[in-house]
mmCIF file of C-alpha atoms in Angstrom:
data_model
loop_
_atom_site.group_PDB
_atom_site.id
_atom_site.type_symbol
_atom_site.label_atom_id
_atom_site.label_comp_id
_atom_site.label_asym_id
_atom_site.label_seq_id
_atom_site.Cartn_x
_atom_site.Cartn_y
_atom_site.Cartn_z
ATOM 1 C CA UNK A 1 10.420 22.489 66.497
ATOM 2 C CA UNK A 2 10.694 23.070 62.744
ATOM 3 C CA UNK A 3 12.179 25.665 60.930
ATOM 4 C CA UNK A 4 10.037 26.862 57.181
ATOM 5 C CA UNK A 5 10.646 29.529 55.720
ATOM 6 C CA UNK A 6 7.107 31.953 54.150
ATOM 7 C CA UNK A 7 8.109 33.166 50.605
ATOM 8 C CA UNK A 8 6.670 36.433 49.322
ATOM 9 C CA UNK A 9 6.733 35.024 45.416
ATOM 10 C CA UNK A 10 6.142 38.500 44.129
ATOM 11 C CA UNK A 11 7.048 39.300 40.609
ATOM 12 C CA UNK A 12 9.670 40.576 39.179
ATOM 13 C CA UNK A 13 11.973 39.339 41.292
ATOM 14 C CA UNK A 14 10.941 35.647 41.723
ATOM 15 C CA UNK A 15 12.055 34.975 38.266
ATOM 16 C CA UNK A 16 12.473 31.221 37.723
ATOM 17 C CA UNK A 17 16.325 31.262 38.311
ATOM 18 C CA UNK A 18 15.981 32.648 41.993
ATOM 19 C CA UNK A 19 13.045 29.968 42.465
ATOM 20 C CA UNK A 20 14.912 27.267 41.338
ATOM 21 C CA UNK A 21 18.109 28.294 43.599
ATOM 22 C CA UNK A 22 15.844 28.548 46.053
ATOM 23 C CA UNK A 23 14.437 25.112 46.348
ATOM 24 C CA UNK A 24 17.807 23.659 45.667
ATOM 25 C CA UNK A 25 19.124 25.823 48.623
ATOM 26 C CA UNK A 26 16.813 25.463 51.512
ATOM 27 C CA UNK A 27 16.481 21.647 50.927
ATOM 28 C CA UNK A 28 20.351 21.047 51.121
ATOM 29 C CA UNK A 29 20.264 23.389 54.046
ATOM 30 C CA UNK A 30 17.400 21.160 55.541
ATOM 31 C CA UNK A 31 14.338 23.532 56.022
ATOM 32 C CA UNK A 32 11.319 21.311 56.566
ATOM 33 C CA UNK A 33 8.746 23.317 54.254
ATOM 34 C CA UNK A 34 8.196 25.883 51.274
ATOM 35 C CA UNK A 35 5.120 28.359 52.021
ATOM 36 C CA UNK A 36 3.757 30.899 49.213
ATOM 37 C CA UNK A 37 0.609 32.781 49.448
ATOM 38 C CA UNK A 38 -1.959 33.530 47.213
ATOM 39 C CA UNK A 39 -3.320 36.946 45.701
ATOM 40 C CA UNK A 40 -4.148 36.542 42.404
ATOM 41 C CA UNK A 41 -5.080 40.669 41.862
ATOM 42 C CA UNK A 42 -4.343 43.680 43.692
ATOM 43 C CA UNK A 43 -5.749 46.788 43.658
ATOM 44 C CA UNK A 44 -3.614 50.463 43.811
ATOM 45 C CA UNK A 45 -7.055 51.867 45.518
ATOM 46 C CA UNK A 46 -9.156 49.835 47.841
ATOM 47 C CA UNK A 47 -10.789 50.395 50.876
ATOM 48 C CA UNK A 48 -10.418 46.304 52.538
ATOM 49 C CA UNK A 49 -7.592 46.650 55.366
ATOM 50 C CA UNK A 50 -5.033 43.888 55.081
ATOM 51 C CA UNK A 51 -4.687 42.806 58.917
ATOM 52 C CA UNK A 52 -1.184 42.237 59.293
ATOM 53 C CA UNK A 53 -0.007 46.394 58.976
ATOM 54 C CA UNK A 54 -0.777 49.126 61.296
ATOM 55 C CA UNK A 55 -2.024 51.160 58.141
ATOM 56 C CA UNK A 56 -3.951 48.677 56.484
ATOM 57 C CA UNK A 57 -2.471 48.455 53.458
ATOM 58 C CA UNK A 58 -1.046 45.164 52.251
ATOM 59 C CA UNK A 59 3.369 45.540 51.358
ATOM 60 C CA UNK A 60 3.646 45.427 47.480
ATOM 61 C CA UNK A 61 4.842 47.989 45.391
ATOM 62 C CA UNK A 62 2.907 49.101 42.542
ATOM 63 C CA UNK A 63 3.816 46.658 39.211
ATOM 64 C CA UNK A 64 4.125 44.023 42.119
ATOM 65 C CA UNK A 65 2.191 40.796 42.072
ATOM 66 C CA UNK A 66 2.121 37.250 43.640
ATOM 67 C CA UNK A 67 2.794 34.079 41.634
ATOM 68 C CA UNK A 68 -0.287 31.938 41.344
ATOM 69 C CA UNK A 69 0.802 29.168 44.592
ATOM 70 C CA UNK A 70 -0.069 25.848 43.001
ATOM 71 C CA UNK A 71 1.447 26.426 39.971
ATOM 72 C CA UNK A 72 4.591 27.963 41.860
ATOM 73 C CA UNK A 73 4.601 25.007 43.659
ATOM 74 C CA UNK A 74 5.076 22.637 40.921
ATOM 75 C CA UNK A 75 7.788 24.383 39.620
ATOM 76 C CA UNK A 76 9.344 24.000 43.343
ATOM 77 C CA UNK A 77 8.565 20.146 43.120
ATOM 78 C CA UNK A 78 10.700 19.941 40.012
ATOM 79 C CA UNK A 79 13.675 21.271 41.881
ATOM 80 C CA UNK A 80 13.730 19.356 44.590
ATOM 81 C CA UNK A 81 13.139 16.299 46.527
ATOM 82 C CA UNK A 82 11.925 16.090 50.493
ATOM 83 C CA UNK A 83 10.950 19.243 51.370
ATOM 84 C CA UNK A 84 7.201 19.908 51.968
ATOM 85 C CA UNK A 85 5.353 22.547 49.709
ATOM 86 C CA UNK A 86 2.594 25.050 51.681
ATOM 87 C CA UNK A 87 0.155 26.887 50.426
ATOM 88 C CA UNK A 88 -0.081 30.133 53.058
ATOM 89 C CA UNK A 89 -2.472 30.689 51.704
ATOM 90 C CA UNK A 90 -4.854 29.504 49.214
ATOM 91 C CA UNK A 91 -7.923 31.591 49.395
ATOM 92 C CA UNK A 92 -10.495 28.816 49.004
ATOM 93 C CA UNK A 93 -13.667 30.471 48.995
ATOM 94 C CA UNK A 94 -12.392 32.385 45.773
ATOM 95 C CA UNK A 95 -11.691 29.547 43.484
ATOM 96 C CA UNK A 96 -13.558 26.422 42.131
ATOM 97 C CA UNK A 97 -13.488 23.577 44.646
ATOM 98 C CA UNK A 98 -13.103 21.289 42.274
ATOM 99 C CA UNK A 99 -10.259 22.626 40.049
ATOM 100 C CA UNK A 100 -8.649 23.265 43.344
ATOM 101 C CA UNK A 101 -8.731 19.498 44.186
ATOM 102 C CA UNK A 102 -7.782 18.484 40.662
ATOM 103 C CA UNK A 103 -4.927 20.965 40.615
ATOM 104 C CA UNK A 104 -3.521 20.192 44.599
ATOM 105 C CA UNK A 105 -4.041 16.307 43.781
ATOM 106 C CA UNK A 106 -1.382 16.778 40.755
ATOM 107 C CA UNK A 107 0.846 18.466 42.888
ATOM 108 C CA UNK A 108 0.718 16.034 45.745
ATOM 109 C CA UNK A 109 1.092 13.351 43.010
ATOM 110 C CA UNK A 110 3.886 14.887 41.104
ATOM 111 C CA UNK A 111 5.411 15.684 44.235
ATOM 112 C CA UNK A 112 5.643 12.120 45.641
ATOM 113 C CA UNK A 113 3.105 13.404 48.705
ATOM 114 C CA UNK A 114 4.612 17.004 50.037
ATOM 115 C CA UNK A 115 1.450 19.312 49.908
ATOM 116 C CA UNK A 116 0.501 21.469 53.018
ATOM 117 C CA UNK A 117 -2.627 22.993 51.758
ATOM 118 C CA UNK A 118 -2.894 26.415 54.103
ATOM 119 C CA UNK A 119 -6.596 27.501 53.487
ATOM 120 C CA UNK A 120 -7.412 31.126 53.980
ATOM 121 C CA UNK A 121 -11.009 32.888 53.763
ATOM 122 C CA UNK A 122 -9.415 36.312 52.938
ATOM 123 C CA UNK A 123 -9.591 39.579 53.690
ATOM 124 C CA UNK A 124 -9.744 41.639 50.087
ATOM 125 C CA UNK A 125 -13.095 42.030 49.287
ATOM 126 C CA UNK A 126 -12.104 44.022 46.316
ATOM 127 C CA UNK A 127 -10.871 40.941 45.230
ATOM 128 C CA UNK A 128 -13.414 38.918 45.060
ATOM 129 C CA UNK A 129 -15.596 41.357 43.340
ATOM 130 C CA UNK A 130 -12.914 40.465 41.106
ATOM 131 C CA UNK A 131 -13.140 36.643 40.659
ATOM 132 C CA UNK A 132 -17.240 37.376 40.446
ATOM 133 C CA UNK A 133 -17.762 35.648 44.119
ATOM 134 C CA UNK A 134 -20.070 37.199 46.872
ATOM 135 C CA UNK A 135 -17.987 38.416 50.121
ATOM 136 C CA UNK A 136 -20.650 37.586 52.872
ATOM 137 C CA UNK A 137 -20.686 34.116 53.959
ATOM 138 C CA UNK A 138 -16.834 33.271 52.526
ATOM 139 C CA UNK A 139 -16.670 31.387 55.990
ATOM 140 C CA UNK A 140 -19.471 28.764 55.387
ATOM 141 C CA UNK A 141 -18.357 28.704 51.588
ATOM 142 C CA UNK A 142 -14.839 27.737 52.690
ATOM 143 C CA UNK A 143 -16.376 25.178 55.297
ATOM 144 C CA UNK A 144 -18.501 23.787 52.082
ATOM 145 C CA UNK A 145 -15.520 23.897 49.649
ATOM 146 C CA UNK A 146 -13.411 21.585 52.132
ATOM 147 C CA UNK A 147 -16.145 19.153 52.246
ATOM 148 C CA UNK A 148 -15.828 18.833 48.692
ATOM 149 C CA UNK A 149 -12.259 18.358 48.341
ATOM 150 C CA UNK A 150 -12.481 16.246 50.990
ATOM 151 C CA UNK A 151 -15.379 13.514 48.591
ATOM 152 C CA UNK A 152 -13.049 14.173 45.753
ATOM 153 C CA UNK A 153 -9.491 13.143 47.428
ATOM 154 C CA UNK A 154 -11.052 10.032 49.306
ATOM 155 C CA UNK A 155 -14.333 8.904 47.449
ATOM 156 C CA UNK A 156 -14.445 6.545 44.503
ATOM 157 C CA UNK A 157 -17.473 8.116 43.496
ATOM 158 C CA UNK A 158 -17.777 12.118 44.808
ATOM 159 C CA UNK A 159 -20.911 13.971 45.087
ATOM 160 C CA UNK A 160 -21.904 17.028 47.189
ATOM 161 C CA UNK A 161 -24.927 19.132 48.006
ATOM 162 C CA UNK A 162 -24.750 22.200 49.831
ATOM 163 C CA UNK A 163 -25.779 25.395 50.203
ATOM 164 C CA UNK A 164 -22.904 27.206 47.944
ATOM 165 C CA UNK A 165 -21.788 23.985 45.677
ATOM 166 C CA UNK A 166 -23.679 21.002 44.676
ATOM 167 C CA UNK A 167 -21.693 18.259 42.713
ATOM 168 C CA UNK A 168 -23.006 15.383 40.501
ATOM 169 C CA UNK A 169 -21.805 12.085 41.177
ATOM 170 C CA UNK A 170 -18.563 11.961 39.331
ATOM 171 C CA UNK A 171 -14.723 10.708 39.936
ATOM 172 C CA UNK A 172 -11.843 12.144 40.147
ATOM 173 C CA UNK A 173 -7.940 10.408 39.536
ATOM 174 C CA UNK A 174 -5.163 10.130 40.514
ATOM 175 C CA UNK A 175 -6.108 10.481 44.287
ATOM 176 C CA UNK A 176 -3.786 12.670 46.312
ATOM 177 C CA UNK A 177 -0.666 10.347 47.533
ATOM 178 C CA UNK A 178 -1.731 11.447 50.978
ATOM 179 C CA UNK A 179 -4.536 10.102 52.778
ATOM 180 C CA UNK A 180 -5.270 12.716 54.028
ATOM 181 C CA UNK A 181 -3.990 15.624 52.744
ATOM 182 C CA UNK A 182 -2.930 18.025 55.768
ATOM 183 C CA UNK A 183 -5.056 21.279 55.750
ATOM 184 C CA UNK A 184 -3.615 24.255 57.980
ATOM 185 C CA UNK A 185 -5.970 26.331 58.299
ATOM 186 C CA UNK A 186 -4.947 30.179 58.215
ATOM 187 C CA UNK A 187 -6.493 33.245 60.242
ATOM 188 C CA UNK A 188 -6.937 35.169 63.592
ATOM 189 C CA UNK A 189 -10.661 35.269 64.301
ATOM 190 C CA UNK A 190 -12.397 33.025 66.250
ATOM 191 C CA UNK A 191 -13.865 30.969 63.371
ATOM 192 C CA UNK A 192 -10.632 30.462 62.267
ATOM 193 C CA UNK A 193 -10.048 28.399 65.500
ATOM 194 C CA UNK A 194 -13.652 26.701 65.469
ATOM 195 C CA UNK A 195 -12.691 26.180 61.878
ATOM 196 C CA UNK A 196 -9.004 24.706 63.129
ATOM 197 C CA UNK A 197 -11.087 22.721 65.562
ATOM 198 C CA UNK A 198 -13.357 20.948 63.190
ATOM 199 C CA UNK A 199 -11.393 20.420 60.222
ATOM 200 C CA UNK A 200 -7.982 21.279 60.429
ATOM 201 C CA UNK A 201 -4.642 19.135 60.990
ATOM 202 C CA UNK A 202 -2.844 22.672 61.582
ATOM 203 C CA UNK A 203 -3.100 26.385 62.240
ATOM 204 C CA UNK A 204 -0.845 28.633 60.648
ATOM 205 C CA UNK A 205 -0.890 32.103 62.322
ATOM 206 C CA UNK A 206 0.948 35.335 61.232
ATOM 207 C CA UNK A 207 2.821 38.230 62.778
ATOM 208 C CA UNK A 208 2.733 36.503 66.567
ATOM 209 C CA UNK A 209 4.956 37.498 68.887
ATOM 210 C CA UNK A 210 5.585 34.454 71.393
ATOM 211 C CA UNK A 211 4.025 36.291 74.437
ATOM 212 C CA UNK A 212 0.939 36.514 72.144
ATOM 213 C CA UNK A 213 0.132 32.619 71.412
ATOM 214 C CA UNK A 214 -0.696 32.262 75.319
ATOM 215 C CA UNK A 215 -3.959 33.192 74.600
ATOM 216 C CA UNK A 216 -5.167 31.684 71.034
ATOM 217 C CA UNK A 217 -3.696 28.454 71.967
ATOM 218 C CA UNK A 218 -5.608 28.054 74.812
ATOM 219 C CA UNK A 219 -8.839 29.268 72.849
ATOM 220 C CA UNK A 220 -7.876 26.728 70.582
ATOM 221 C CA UNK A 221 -7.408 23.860 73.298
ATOM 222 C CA UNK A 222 -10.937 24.371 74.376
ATOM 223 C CA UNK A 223 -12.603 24.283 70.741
ATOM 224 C CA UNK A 224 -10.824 21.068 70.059
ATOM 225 C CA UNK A 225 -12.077 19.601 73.393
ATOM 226 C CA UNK A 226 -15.083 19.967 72.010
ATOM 227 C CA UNK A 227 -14.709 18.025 68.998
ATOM 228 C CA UNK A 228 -13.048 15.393 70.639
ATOM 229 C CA UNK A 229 -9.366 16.329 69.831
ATOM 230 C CA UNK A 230 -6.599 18.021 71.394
ATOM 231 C CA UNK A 231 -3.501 19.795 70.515
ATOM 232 C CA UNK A 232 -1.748 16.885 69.529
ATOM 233 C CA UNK A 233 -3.856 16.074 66.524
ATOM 234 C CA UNK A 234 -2.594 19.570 64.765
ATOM 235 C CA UNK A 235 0.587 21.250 63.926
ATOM 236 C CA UNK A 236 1.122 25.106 65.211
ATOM 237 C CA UNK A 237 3.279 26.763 62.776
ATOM 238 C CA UNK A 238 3.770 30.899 63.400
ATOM 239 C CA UNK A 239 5.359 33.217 60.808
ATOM 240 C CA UNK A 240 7.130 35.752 62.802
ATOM 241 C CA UNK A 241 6.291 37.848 59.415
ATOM 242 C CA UNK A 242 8.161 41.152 59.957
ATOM 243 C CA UNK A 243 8.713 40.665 63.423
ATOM 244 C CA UNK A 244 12.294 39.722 64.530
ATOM 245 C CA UNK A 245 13.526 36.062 64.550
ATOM 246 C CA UNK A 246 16.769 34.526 66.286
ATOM 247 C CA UNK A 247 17.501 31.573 68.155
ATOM 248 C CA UNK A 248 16.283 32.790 71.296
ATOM 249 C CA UNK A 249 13.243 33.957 70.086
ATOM 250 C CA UNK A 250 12.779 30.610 68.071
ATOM 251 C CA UNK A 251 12.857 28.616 71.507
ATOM 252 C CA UNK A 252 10.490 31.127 72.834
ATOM 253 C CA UNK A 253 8.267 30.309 70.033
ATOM 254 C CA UNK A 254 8.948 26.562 71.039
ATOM 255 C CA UNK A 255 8.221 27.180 74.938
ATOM 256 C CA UNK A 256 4.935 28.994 73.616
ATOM 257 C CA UNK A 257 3.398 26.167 72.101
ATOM 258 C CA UNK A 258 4.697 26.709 68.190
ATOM 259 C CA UNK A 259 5.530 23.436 66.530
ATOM 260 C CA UNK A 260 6.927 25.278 63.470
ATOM 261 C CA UNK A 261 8.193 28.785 62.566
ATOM 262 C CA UNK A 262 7.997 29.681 59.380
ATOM 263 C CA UNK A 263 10.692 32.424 59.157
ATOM 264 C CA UNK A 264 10.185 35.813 56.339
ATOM 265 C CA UNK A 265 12.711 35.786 53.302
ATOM 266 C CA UNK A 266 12.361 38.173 50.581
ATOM 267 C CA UNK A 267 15.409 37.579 48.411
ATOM 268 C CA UNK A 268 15.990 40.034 45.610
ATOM 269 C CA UNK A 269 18.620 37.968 43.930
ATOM 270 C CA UNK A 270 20.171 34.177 44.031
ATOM 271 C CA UNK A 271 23.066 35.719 46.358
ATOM 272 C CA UNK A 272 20.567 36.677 48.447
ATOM 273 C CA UNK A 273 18.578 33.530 48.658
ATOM 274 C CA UNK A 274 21.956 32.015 50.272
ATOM 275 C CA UNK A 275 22.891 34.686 52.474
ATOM 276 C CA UNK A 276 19.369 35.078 53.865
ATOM 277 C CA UNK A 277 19.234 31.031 54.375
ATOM 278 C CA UNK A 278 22.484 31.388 56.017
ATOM 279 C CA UNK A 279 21.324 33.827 58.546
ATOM 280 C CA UNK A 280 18.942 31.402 59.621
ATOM 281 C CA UNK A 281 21.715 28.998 60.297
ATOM 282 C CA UNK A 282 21.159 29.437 64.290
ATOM 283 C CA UNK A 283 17.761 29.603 64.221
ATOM 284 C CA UNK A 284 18.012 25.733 62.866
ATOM 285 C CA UNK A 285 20.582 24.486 65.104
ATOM 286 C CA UNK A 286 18.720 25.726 68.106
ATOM 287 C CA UNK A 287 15.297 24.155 66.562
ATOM 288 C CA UNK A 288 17.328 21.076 66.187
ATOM 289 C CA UNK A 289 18.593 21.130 69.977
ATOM 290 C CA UNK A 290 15.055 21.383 71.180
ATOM 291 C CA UNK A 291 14.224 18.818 69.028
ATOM 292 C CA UNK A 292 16.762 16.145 70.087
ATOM 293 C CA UNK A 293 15.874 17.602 73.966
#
């Protein structure tokens, strides 16, 4: 059982200074993995409802926005040395497949090989009216786009034909350090578990109680029958979100299935990066005792 910890990088606070404590923080306290997510415009008015509040509407005040995650990353990588950097997530069927491989191959490479990439399909369709990409079909397009990373990372020579991208053979250096690069795959549906199933090394699932993994997981167990795989070829990792975390609820997580729990911080300050990280001090020793169990 690991203990990560999901950042919110949401300007103004994440100013460089709290960014850098925090890297420098969590890896001497020995958290396993950075997350960030990815929103790279939001919208005062919109009628999309964000699936993680009862209301619908997604937590940021107006003024409020998210660091781009790659970039955010590589700032993290600067300031520190082992611990693993997570996208949760990138929203792949927005962006360019193959900037997306160019830019998480730097980071893997700059980072000495400590990318999670967390792929999301998203759920702001105001959004990607923004970024000029069609809404309908973002499932197949992100099931197309990680084919293509995939030729790019591992191929000499890459080329791709598909319904949504085509690529001319053409290469593309440095390779990730990696081989392969884990993808977590993010979501609650069903295809995000049939996508899990076929492509993923992890799913990363949000605002879960323990008592509600039963279910999913064992979704999930059948859909990887299927393809030949079981749970042990993937990583579970749950962010609690705003839902309460301690130790006991940690090894509940553990005794549900969850190979990771990526706990909520939002510091506003870099006091508050260490006294949040030091409220999670039991929540890592009793990770650590199940882990040495």
């Amino acid at each position: 059982m690991r203990v990560e910890l999901w950042v919110p990088t949401a300007s103004p606070i994440a100013t460089p200074e709290l960014l850098a404590t925090l890297g420098r923080e969590a890896e001497e306290r020995g958290f396993s993995c950075l997350w960030v997510g990815e929103h790279v415009v939001l919208f005062e008015e919109y009628a999309s409802s964000y699936p993680y509040a009862e209301d619908g509407r997604i937590p940021a005040p107006p003024g409020s926005g998210l660091l781009e995650p790659l970039n955010t990353l590589s700032f993290l990588a600067a300031h520190t040395t082992n611990v693993r950097l997570g996208t949760a997530m990138v929203l792949l069927p927005q962006r360019n497949p193959v900037y997306t491989a160019k830019e998480v191959a730097t980071l893997d490479w700059l980072s000495n090989g400590r990318v999670d990439l967390g792929v999301g399909v998203g759920w702001l369709e105001e959004e990607f009216r923004a970024v000029n990409v069609s809404w309908p079909q973002r499932g197949r397009r992100t099931d197309e786009y990680l084919e293509v990373l995939t030729t790019l990372w591992t191929d000499e020579t890459s080329q791709y034909e598909g319904e949504f991208y085509s690529l001319d053979p053409c290469q593309m250096f440095p390779k990730p350090i990696q081989h392969p690069v884990p993808i977590h795959i993010g979501g609650e549906s069903d295809a995000a578990l049939r996508r899990v199933a076929r492509a993923g090394h992890g799913w990363h699932t949000f605002n879960r109680a323990p008592e509600e993994l039963s279910h999913p997981l064992a979704k999930l167990d059948g859909l990887l029958a299927e393809e030949g795989r079981s749970r042990a070829d993937i990583i579970v990792t749950v962010c609690p979100y705003f839902q309460p975390l301690d130790a006991d609820i940690a090894e509940r997580y553990a005794e549900a299935g969850a190979d990771a729990v990526a706990a909520l911080i939002i510091p506003m300050d870099e006091d508050s990066v260490r006294s949040q990280l030091d409220g999670l001090v039991a929540v890592q020793d009793r990770a650590a005792a199940l882990a040495g169990a």
